[in-house]
Short mmCIF file of C-alpha atoms in Angstrom, two decimals:
data_model
loop_
_atom_site.label_atom_id
_atom_site.label_comp_id
_atom_site.label_asym_id
_atom_site.label_seq_id
_atom_site.Cartn_x
_atom_site.Cartn_y
_atom_site.Cartn_z
CA UNK A 1124 47.98 9.27 70.12
CA UNK A 1125 50.09 12.22 71.27
CA UNK A 1126 53.41 11.23 72.82
CA UNK A 1127 52.54 12.57 76.27
CA UNK A 1128 49.45 10.34 76.39
CA UNK A 1129 51.14 7.10 75.41
CA UNK A 1130 51.74 5.94 78.96
CA UNK A 1131 48.28 6.82 80.25
CA UNK A 1132 45.12 8.43 78.93
CA UNK A 1133 43.54 10.98 81.24
CA UNK A 1134 39.79 11.26 80.97
CA UNK A 1135 36.68 12.10 82.91
CA UNK A 1136 34.98 8.79 83.58
CA UNK A 1137 31.25 8.45 83.13
CA UNK A 1138 29.91 7.85 86.62
CA UNK A 1139 26.34 7.91 87.84
CA UNK A 1140 25.13 5.57 85.10
CA UNK A 1141 24.30 1.87 85.06
CA UNK A 1142 21.49 2.39 87.59
CA UNK A 1143 18.84 0.70 85.43
CA UNK A 1144 20.89 -2.50 85.24
CA UNK A 1145 21.67 -2.32 88.94
CA UNK A 1146 18.26 -1.48 90.35
CA UNK A 1147 15.69 -3.10 88.04
CA UNK A 1148 14.84 -6.79 88.21
CA UNK A 1149 17.12 -8.47 85.68
CA UNK A 1150 15.50 -11.28 83.70
CA UNK A 1151 17.57 -12.36 80.67
CA UNK A 1152 15.66 -13.30 77.50
CA UNK A 1153 15.73 -16.84 76.16
CA UNK A 1154 14.20 -18.58 73.18
CA UNK A 1155 13.66 -17.40 69.62
CA UNK A 1156 11.38 -14.39 70.14
CA UNK A 1157 12.35 -10.76 70.74
CA UNK A 1158 9.24 -10.16 72.87
CA UNK A 1159 7.78 -11.79 75.94
CA UNK A 1160 4.66 -11.48 78.07
CA UNK A 1161 5.05 -10.72 81.77
CA UNK A 1162 2.01 -11.37 84.01
CA UNK A 1163 0.97 -8.82 86.60
CA UNK A 1164 -1.64 -8.98 89.35
CA UNK A 1165 -4.28 -6.31 88.77
CA UNK A 1166 -6.62 -7.24 91.66
CA UNK A 1167 -6.54 -9.69 94.55
CA UNK A 1168 -9.14 -11.93 96.23
CA UNK A 1169 -12.04 -10.37 98.12
CA UNK A 1170 -13.40 -11.42 101.53
CA UNK A 1171 -16.82 -10.56 102.96
CA UNK A 1172 -18.41 -10.76 106.41
CA UNK A 1173 -21.38 -13.16 106.41
CA UNK A 1174 -23.98 -14.25 108.93
CA UNK A 1175 -24.17 -17.83 110.18
CA UNK A 1176 -25.42 -19.95 107.33
CA UNK A 1177 -25.18 -17.00 104.96
CA UNK A 1178 -24.03 -17.23 101.38
CA UNK A 1179 -20.30 -16.81 100.86
CA UNK A 1180 -19.49 -14.80 97.76
CA UNK A 1181 -16.71 -16.01 95.49
CA UNK A 1182 -13.90 -13.99 94.00
CA UNK A 1183 -10.73 -14.59 92.11
CA UNK A 1184 -7.54 -12.63 91.48
CA UNK A 1185 -7.32 -10.86 88.13
CA UNK A 1186 -4.13 -10.89 86.14
CA UNK A 1187 -2.88 -8.49 83.52
CA UNK A 1188 -0.09 -8.81 80.98
CA UNK A 1189 2.63 -6.40 79.86
CA UNK A 1190 4.84 -6.96 76.83
CA UNK A 1191 8.60 -6.50 76.92
CA UNK A 1192 10.41 -6.00 73.60
CA UNK A 1193 14.10 -6.16 72.72
CA UNK A 1194 15.77 -3.40 70.71
CA UNK A 1195 19.34 -3.25 69.41
CA UNK A 1196 22.05 -0.85 70.57
CA UNK A 1197 25.28 -0.92 68.54
CA UNK A 1198 28.50 0.90 67.68
CA UNK A 1199 31.79 0.49 65.79
CA UNK A 1200 35.30 1.88 66.27
CA UNK A 1201 37.88 1.79 63.44
CA UNK A 1202 41.63 1.79 64.19
CA UNK A 1203 44.82 1.20 62.25
CA UNK A 1204 46.89 -1.84 63.12
CA UNK A 1205 49.85 0.47 63.73
CA UNK A 1206 48.13 2.48 66.44
CA UNK A 1207 47.23 -0.73 68.24
CA UNK A 1208 50.71 -2.25 67.93
CA UNK A 1209 52.61 0.94 68.79
CA UNK A 1210 50.48 2.13 71.68
CA UNK A 1211 52.01 1.88 75.14
CA UNK A 1212 48.58 1.33 76.65
CA UNK A 1213 46.03 -1.45 76.28
CA UNK A 1214 44.03 0.38 73.64
CA UNK A 1215 41.70 -2.55 72.97
CA UNK A 1216 40.95 -2.81 76.68
CA UNK A 1217 40.27 0.93 76.89
CA UNK A 1218 37.83 0.77 73.97
CA UNK A 1219 36.00 -2.14 75.57
CA UNK A 1220 35.66 -0.13 78.77
CA UNK A 1221 34.42 2.93 76.85
CA UNK A 1222 31.82 0.78 75.08
CA UNK A 1223 30.61 -0.60 78.42
CA UNK A 1224 30.30 2.89 79.90
CA UNK A 1225 28.51 4.22 76.80
CA UNK A 1226 26.08 1.29 76.91
CA UNK A 1227 25.16 1.93 80.54
CA UNK A 1228 24.76 5.64 79.86
CA UNK A 1229 22.43 5.12 76.90
CA UNK A 1230 20.35 2.55 78.80
CA UNK A 1231 19.82 4.97 81.69
CA UNK A 1232 19.05 7.92 79.42
CA UNK A 1233 16.39 5.94 77.58
CA UNK A 1234 14.91 3.85 80.39
CA UNK A 1235 14.59 6.77 82.82
CA UNK A 1236 14.13 9.83 80.63
CA UNK A 1237 13.50 8.61 77.07
CA UNK A 1238 10.93 10.57 75.08
CA UNK A 1239 9.55 7.63 73.08
CA UNK A 1240 12.21 7.02 70.42
CA UNK A 1241 13.16 4.28 70.92
CA UNK A 1242 12.00 4.10 74.56
CA UNK A 1243 9.56 5.95 76.80
CA UNK A 1244 11.37 6.43 80.09
CA UNK A 1245 9.90 6.02 83.56
CA UNK A 1246 9.74 9.79 84.09
CA UNK A 1247 7.59 10.07 80.93
CA UNK A 1248 5.33 7.14 81.85
CA UNK A 1249 1.82 8.51 82.38
CA UNK A 1250 0.64 5.42 84.29
CA UNK A 1251 2.76 6.03 87.40
CA UNK A 1252 1.66 8.17 90.35
CA UNK A 1253 2.33 11.89 89.96
CA UNK A 1254 2.76 14.40 92.78
CA UNK A 1255 2.82 18.01 91.68
CA UNK A 1256 5.22 20.26 93.54
CA UNK A 1257 3.75 23.39 95.09
CA UNK A 1258 5.97 25.52 92.84
CA UNK A 1259 7.43 25.29 89.37
CA UNK A 1260 10.80 26.42 90.76
CA UNK A 1261 13.13 23.64 91.89
CA UNK A 1262 14.57 25.98 94.52
CA UNK A 1263 11.10 26.14 96.12
CA UNK A 1264 11.02 22.38 96.70
CA UNK A 1265 9.71 21.57 100.19
CA UNK A 1266 10.06 18.66 102.58
CA UNK A 1267 6.30 18.18 102.33
CA UNK A 1268 6.56 17.65 98.56
CA UNK A 1269 8.77 14.61 99.18
CA UNK A 1270 6.53 13.41 102.00
CA UNK A 1271 3.58 13.59 99.60
CA UNK A 1272 5.50 11.28 97.24
CA UNK A 1273 5.80 8.68 99.99
CA UNK A 1274 2.10 9.01 100.85
CA UNK A 1275 1.11 8.66 97.16
CA UNK A 1276 2.92 5.31 96.95
CA UNK A 1277 0.92 2.24 98.07
CA UNK A 1278 2.03 0.92 101.45
CA UNK A 1279 2.76 -2.48 99.93
CA UNK A 1280 5.29 -0.89 97.60
CA UNK A 1281 7.27 1.01 100.25
CA UNK A 1282 9.58 -1.86 101.22
CA UNK A 1283 12.94 -1.30 99.53
CA UNK A 1284 11.83 2.02 98.02
CA UNK A 1285 14.38 4.74 97.24
CA UNK A 1286 14.49 8.28 95.96
CA UNK A 1287 16.18 8.78 92.57
CA UNK A 1288 17.35 12.14 91.23
CA UNK A 1289 20.24 13.95 89.56
CA UNK A 1290 23.24 14.66 91.81
CA UNK A 1291 22.73 18.45 91.48
CA UNK A 1292 19.31 18.12 93.15
CA UNK A 1293 20.94 16.81 96.34
CA UNK A 1294 22.15 20.28 97.34
CA UNK A 1295 18.51 21.41 97.39
CA UNK A 1296 17.32 18.38 99.36
CA UNK A 1297 20.02 18.73 102.00
CA UNK A 1298 18.59 22.11 103.05
CA UNK A 1299 15.04 20.89 103.68
CA UNK A 1300 13.70 20.63 107.25
CA UNK A 1301 10.64 19.08 108.86
CA UNK A 1302 8.13 20.89 111.10
CA UNK A 1303 10.45 20.49 114.10
CA UNK A 1304 13.31 22.18 112.24
CA UNK A 1305 15.23 18.93 111.74
CA UNK A 1306 16.91 18.21 108.42
CA UNK A 1307 15.22 15.41 106.49
CA UNK A 1308 18.57 14.49 104.94
CA UNK A 1309 20.75 12.04 106.86
CA UNK A 1310 24.41 11.59 105.96
CA UNK A 1311 25.82 8.15 105.12
CA UNK A 1312 27.54 6.65 108.14
CA UNK A 1313 28.76 3.29 109.45
CA UNK A 1314 27.81 1.47 106.28
CA UNK A 1315 24.33 2.99 106.21
CA UNK A 1316 23.56 4.88 102.98
CA UNK A 1317 22.42 8.48 102.99
CA UNK A 1318 18.69 8.86 103.55
CA UNK A 1319 15.87 11.32 102.93
CA UNK A 1320 12.77 10.98 105.10
CA UNK A 1321 14.33 7.69 106.32
CA UNK A 1322 14.49 6.26 102.78
CA UNK A 1323 17.79 5.75 100.88
CA UNK A 1324 18.49 7.66 97.71
CA UNK A 1325 20.53 7.22 94.53
CA UNK A 1326 21.84 9.91 92.20
CA UNK A 1327 21.32 9.23 88.50
CA UNK A 1328 23.02 11.29 85.79
CA UNK A 1329 20.20 10.51 83.36
CA UNK A 1330 17.71 12.51 85.45
CA UNK A 1331 17.11 16.23 84.81
CA UNK A 1332 19.83 18.38 86.36
CA UNK A 1333 18.93 21.29 88.64
CA UNK A 1334 19.72 23.81 85.88
CA UNK A 1335 17.27 22.14 83.46
CA UNK A 1336 14.28 21.77 85.79
CA UNK A 1337 11.53 24.16 84.72
CA UNK A 1338 7.75 24.22 85.08
CA UNK A 1339 6.08 20.83 84.47
CA UNK A 1340 9.41 18.97 84.63
CA UNK A 1341 9.35 15.52 86.24
CA UNK A 1342 12.65 15.17 88.05
CA UNK A 1343 12.45 13.01 91.22
CA UNK A 1344 11.36 9.37 91.35
CA UNK A 1345 10.39 7.29 94.38
CA UNK A 1346 9.87 3.54 94.53
CA UNK A 1347 11.40 0.09 94.42
CA UNK A 1348 12.60 -0.53 90.86
CA UNK A 1349 13.21 -4.24 91.44
CA UNK A 1350 9.54 -4.77 92.23
CA UNK A 1351 8.15 -2.52 89.51
CA UNK A 1352 10.45 -2.74 86.46
CA UNK A 1353 12.01 -5.58 84.49
CA UNK A 1354 15.30 -5.23 82.61
CA UNK A 1355 16.39 -7.92 80.20
CA UNK A 1356 18.93 -8.60 77.50
CA UNK A 1357 19.64 -11.48 75.17
CA UNK A 1358 23.12 -12.91 74.88
CA UNK A 1359 24.77 -10.00 76.69
CA UNK A 1360 27.09 -7.60 74.89
CA UNK A 1361 28.47 -9.10 71.68
CA UNK A 1362 31.93 -8.00 70.56
CA UNK A 1363 33.25 -8.74 67.06
CA UNK A 1364 36.65 -7.81 65.58
CA UNK A 1365 36.55 -7.08 61.83
CA UNK A 1366 39.43 -6.87 59.35
CA UNK A 1367 37.73 -7.59 56.01
CA UNK A 1368 34.71 -5.29 55.97
CA UNK A 1369 34.03 -2.03 54.16
CA UNK A 1370 32.70 0.58 56.60
CA UNK A 1371 31.81 4.24 56.76
CA UNK A 1372 33.96 6.28 59.16
CA UNK A 1373 32.54 8.42 61.96
CA UNK A 1374 32.25 11.47 59.68
CA UNK A 1375 29.46 9.64 57.87
CA UNK A 1376 31.15 10.05 54.47
CA UNK A 1377 34.59 8.42 54.33
CA UNK A 1378 34.50 4.81 53.16
CA UNK A 1379 37.09 2.57 54.81
CA UNK A 1380 38.17 -0.76 53.33
CA UNK A 1381 39.72 -2.51 56.33
CA UNK A 1382 41.70 -5.09 54.36
CA UNK A 1383 43.12 -2.65 51.81
CA UNK A 1384 44.01 -0.03 54.42
CA UNK A 1385 45.39 -2.45 57.05
CA UNK A 1386 42.81 -1.40 59.61
CA UNK A 1387 40.64 -3.22 62.09
CA UNK A 1388 37.28 -2.43 63.63
CA UNK A 1389 35.63 -3.36 66.89
CA UNK A 1390 31.86 -3.72 66.73
CA UNK A 1391 29.61 -4.11 69.76
CA UNK A 1392 25.93 -4.92 69.78
CA UNK A 1393 23.41 -5.68 72.48
CA UNK A 1394 19.72 -6.47 72.42
CA UNK A 1395 18.07 -5.08 75.49
CA UNK A 1396 14.69 -4.00 76.77
CA UNK A 1397 12.88 -2.81 79.85
CA UNK A 1398 9.26 -2.51 80.89
CA UNK A 1399 7.36 -1.05 83.84
CA UNK A 1400 5.26 -3.93 85.15
CA UNK A 1401 3.72 -2.23 88.21
CA UNK A 1402 3.43 1.51 87.50
CA UNK A 1403 1.22 2.01 90.56
CA UNK A 1404 4.24 1.23 92.76
CA UNK A 1405 6.20 4.24 91.48
CA UNK A 1406 5.73 7.94 92.17
CA UNK A 1407 7.28 10.87 90.36
CA UNK A 1408 7.52 14.52 91.46
CA UNK A 1409 6.64 17.13 88.86
CA UNK A 1410 7.30 20.86 89.13
CA UNK A 1411 4.02 22.75 88.88
CA UNK A 1412 2.99 24.80 85.88
CA UNK A 1413 3.52 28.09 87.69
CA UNK A 1414 6.22 29.56 89.91
CA UNK A 1415 4.94 30.52 93.35
#
């Protein structure tokens, strides 16, 4: 570590991540399996009007099942004992914090915008409601496009719903007005979060940024993630300190014998998974195929 950085390491912190853990319903795994079945209600009971003495038809709710699977996320950092002992900062604590940030970032990238390996993100889920923007240009986004997202979401799923998008999209949304010329964006004030069309919003770094939105890009989500998605892990984040292993360094070629070279390694692993249990309660906005 350079001398001028011994007292303190300056860095740009990873903010805008950890939304999946925060917003989805968190149900930790238990037991021996790495999968579990989660029941969903696909249809409710049915009532009918009948005449006096008429036959009353029977009905019953129908249940579906979705499967949630765990997958492993892991990483290792190798350090010399000298750099740990001689550092004027808590290097082990810093690495633990970096691991936590990297974990939250990777979870959001996969669970919101993953392309199928290893996860298909919510924005790529074809089962959720899709509203197509009137233009393929993000700068042509209208207040009506967002209103259509609200209308496309079932009324029973509106409680607790929020808009989710990348922070660079907010500058576009703040300019939108309704038919009376009033801005649909409301600033945060007095403990009330900022709102769009009277619904709160959250910025998520894992969503497409304004500069990357092109035709057919899905880039704004609306819904209540706690009611529609389940996040789960098993055993939390596991941290292990190694001093006897033989590892490959981050260049992918150099072999490091920790014991012979007086080095230590920190290894983290987590087993985590998510699943959309009620896709009909979520709505995504997609830029159209053409620019108007």
